[in-house]
mmCIF file of C-alpha atoms in Angstrom:
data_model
loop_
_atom_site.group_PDB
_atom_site.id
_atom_site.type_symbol
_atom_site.label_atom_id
_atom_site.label_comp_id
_atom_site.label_asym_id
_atom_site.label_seq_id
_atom_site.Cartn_x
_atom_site.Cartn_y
_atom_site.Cartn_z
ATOM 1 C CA UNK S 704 15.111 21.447 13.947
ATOM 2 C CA UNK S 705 13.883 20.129 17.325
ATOM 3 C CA UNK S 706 12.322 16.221 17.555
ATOM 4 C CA UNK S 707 9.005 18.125 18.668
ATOM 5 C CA UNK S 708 8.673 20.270 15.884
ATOM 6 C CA UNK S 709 9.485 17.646 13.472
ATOM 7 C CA UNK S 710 6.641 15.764 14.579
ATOM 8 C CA UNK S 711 4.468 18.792 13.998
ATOM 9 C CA UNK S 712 5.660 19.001 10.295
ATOM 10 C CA UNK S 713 5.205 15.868 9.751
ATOM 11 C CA UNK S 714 1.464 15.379 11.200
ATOM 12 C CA UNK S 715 0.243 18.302 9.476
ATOM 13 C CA UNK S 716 -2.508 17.646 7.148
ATOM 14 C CA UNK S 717 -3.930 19.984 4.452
ATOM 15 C CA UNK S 718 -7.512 20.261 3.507
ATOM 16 C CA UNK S 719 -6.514 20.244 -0.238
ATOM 17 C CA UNK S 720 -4.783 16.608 0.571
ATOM 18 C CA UNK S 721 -7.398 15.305 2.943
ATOM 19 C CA UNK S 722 -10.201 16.148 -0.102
ATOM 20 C CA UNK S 723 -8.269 14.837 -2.566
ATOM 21 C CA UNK S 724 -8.306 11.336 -0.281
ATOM 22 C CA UNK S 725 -11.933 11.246 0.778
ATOM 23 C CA UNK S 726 -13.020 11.782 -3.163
ATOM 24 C CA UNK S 727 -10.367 9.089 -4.255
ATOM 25 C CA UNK S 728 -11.833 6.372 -1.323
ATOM 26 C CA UNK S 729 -15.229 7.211 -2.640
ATOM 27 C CA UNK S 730 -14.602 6.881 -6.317
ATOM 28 C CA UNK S 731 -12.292 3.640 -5.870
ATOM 29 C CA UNK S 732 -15.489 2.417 -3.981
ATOM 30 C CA UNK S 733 -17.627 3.272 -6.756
ATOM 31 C CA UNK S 734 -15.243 2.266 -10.152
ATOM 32 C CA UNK S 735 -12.867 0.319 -8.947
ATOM 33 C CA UNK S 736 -14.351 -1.368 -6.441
ATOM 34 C CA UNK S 737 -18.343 -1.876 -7.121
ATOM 35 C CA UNK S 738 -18.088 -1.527 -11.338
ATOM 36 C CA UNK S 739 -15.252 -3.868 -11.461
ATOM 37 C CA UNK S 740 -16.302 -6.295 -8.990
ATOM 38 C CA UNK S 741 -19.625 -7.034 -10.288
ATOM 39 C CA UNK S 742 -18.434 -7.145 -13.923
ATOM 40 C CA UNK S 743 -16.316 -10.447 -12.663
ATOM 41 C CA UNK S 744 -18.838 -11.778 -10.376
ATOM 42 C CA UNK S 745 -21.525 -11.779 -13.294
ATOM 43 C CA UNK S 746 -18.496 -13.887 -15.527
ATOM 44 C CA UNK S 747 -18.119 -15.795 -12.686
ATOM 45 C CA UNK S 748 -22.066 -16.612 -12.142
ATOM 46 C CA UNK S 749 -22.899 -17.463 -15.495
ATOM 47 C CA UNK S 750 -20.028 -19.443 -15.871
ATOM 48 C CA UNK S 751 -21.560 -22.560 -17.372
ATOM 49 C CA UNK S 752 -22.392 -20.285 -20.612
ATOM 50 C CA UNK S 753 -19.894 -18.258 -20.907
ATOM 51 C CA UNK S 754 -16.787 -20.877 -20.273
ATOM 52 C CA UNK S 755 -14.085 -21.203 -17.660
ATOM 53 C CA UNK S 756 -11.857 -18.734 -19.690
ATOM 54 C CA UNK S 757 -14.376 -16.093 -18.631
ATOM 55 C CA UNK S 758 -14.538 -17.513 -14.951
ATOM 56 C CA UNK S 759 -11.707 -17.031 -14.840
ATOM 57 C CA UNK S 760 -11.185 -13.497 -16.525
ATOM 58 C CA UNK S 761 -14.148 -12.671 -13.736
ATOM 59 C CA UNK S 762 -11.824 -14.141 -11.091
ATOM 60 C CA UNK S 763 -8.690 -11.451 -11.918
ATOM 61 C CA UNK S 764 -10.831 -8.519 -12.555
ATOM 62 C CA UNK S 765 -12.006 -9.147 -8.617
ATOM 63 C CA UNK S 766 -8.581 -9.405 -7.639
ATOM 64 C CA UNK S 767 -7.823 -6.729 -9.600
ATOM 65 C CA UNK S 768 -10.326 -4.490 -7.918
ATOM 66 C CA UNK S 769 -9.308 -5.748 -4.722
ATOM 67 C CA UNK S 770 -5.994 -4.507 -5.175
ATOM 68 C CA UNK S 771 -6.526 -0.939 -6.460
ATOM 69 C CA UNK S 772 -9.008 -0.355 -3.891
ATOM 70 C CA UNK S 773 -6.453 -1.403 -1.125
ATOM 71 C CA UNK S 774 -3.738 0.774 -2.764
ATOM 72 C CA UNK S 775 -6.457 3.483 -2.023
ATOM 73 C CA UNK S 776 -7.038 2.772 1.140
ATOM 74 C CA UNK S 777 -2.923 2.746 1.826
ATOM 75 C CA UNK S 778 -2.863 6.098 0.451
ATOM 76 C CA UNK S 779 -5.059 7.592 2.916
ATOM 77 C CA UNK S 780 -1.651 6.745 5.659
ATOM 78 C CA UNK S 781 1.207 9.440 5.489
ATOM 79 C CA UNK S 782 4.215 6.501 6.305
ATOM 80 C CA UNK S 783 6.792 5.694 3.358
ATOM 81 C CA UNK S 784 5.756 2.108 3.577
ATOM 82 C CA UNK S 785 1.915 2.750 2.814
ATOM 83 C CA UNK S 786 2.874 4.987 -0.389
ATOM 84 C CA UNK S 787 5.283 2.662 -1.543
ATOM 85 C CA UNK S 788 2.659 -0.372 -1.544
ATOM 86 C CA UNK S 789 -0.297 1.961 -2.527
ATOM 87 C CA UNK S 790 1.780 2.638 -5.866
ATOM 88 C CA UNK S 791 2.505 -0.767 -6.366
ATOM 89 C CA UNK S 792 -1.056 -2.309 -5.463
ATOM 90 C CA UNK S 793 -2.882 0.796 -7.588
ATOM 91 C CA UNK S 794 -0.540 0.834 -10.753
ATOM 92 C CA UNK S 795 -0.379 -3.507 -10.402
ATOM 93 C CA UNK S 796 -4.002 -3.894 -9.874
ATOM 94 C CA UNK S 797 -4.671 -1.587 -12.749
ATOM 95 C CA UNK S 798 -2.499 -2.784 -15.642
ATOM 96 C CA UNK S 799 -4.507 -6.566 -14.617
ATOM 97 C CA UNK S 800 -7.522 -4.484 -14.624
ATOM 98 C CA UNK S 801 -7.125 -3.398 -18.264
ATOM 99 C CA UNK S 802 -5.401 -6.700 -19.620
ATOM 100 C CA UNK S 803 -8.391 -8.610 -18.341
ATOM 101 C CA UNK S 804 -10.826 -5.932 -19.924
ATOM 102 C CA UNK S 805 -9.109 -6.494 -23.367
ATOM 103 C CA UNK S 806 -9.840 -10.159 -23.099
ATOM 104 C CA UNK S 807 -13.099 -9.816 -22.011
ATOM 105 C CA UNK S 808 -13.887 -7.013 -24.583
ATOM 106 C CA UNK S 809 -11.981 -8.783 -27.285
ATOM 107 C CA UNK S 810 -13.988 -12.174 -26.271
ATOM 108 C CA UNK S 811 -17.475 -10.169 -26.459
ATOM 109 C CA UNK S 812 -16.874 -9.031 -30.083
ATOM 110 C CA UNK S 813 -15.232 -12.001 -31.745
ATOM 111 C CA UNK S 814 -18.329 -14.245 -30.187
ATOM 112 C CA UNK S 815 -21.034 -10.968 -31.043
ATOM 113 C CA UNK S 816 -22.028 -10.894 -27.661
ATOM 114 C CA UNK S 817 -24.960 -8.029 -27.983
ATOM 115 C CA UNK S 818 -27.443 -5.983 -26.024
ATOM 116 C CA UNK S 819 -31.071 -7.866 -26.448
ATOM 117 C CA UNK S 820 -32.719 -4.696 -26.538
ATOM 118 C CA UNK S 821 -30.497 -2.116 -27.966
ATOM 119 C CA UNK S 822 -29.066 -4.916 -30.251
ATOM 120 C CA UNK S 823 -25.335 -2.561 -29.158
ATOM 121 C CA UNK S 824 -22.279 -4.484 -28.194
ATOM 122 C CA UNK S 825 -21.877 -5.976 -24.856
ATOM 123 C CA UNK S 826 -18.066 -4.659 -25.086
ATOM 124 C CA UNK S 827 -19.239 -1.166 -24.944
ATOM 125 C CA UNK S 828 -20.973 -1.621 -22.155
ATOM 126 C CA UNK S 829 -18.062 -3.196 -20.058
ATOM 127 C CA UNK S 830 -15.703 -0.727 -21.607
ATOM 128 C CA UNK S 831 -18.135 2.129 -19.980
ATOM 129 C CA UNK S 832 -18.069 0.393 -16.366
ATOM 130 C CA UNK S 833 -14.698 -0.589 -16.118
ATOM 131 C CA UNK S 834 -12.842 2.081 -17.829
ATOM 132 C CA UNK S 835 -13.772 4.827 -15.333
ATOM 133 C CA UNK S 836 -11.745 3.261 -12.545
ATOM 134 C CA UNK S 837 -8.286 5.167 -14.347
ATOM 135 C CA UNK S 838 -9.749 7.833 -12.347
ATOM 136 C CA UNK S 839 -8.899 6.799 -8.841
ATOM 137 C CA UNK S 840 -6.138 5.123 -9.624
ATOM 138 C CA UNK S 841 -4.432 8.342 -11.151
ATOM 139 C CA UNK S 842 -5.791 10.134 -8.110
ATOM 140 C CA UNK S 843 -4.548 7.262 -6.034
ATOM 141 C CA UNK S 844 -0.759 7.490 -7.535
ATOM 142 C CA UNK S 845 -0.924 11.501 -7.757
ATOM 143 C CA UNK S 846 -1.685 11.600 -3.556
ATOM 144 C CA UNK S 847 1.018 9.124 -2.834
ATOM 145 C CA UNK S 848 3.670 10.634 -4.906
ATOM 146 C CA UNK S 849 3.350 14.190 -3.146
ATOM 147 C CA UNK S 850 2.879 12.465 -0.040
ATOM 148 C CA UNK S 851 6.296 10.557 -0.592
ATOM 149 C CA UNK S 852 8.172 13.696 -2.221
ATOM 150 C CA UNK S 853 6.853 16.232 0.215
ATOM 151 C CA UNK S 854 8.850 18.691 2.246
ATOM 152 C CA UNK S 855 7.802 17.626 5.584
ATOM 153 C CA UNK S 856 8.239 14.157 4.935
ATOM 154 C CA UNK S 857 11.591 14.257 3.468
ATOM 155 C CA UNK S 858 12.801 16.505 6.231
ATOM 156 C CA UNK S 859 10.951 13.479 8.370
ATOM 157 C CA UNK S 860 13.328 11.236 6.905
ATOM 158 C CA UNK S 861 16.596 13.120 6.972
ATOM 159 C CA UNK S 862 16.076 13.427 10.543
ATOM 160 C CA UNK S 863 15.101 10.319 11.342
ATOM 161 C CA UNK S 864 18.702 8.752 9.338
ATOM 162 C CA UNK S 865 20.472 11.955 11.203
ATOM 163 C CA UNK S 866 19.097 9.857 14.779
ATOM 164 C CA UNK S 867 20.124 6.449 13.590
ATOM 165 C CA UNK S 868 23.665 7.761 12.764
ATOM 166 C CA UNK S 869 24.234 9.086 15.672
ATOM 167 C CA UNK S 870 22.581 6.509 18.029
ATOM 168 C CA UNK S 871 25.977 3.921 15.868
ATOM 169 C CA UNK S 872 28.073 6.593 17.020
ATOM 170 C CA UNK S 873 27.368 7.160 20.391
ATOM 171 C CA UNK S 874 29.907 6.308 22.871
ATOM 172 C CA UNK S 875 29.649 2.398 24.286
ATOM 173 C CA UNK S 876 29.088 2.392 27.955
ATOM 174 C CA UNK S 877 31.861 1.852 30.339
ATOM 175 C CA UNK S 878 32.189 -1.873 30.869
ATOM 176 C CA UNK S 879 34.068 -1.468 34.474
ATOM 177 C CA UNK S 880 32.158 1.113 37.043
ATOM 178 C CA UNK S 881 34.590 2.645 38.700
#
C-alpha cells in the first residue's frame, strides 16, 4: 500500500464517529464537567459548615471533572497517544468521581443532611447530578477504543514499524567517495 494512500486511510473520518464525538464533548461539558464541578465548588464554598473533609471531597470531585473532561477532549484526536491518555484520564477521573460521591453521599445521610423544602435527602440530589456523567465517559472509552482498534489505524501502524525497519536496515553510506 503506497505512503499516499495510507495517509488517506488514515485521515478518513466517518460521520457516525465525528457524531458520536461532538455529543460526547457536549455531554462531558454538561455532566462531567458543569454537574460535577459545581457540586465541589458548593463543598468547597461553604466550607466553614460543612468541614475540611468536605473541602476537600469538593476539591477531588473538580479534579475529577477536570480529568474526564480532558480525556474527552483527547478523544476527539485520531493519534495512539491521545486514545491511550483519553482512556486513562476518562476511566481515572471517573473511578475518583464515584469514590468521592460515596463519601459525600455517605456523609449527607449519616449527618441527615435534607432538602428544606421537600424535607428529601440531599444524597439524592447529588446522586442525580453526578451520576449522569457515566454517560460520557462510556461514550468517551467506546470512541477511543474503535479509534485505537480500527482498520485504518492499525494498518497506520504496521506501516509506519514496516518504515522504521527498514530505515535500521538501509545500507550505511560510503565513508570514502571514490
Amino acid at each position: 500500500m503506497s505512503q499516499k494512500k495510507l495517509k488517506n486511510l488514515h485521515s478518513e473520518k466517518s460521520p457516525l464517529m465525528t457524531a458520536a464525538k461532538v455529543i460526547a464533548v457536549l455531554l462531558a461539558l454538561i455532566f462531567s464537567c458543569a454537574m460535577t464541578v459545581l457540586s465541589g465548588a458548593g463543598l468547597i464554598y461553604n466550607r466553614n459548615s460543612y468541614g475540611s473533609d468536605m473541602a476537600v471531597t469538593g476539591f477531588f470531585l473538580i479534579l475529577s471533572a477536570v480529568l474526564m473532561t480532558s480525556g474527552t477532549v483527547l478523544c476527539i484526536f485520531r493519534k495512539n497517544a491521545a486514545n491511550i491518555l483519553s482512556l486513562i484520564f476518562s476511566s481515572g477521573g471517573f473511578i475518583l468521581c464515584m469514590v468521592m460521591l460515596h463519601k459525600l453521599i455517605t456523609h449527607a445521610d449519616r449527618c441527615g443532611w435534607t432538602n428544606k423544602y421537600t424535607l428529601q435527602p440531599i444524597s439524592s440530589m447529588y446522586r442525580s447530578r453526578v451520576l449522569p456523567c457515566i454517560i460520557p465517559v462510556a461514550l468517551t472509552v467506546a470512541i477511543a477504543l474503535i479509534q485505537l482498534f480500527s482498520y485504518d489505524m492499525k494498518q497506520y501502524r504496521r506501516q509506519r514499524r514496516a518504515e522504521k525497519k527498514a530505515k535500521e536496515n538501509a545500507p550505511a553510506p560510503p565513508i570514502v567517495d571514490d
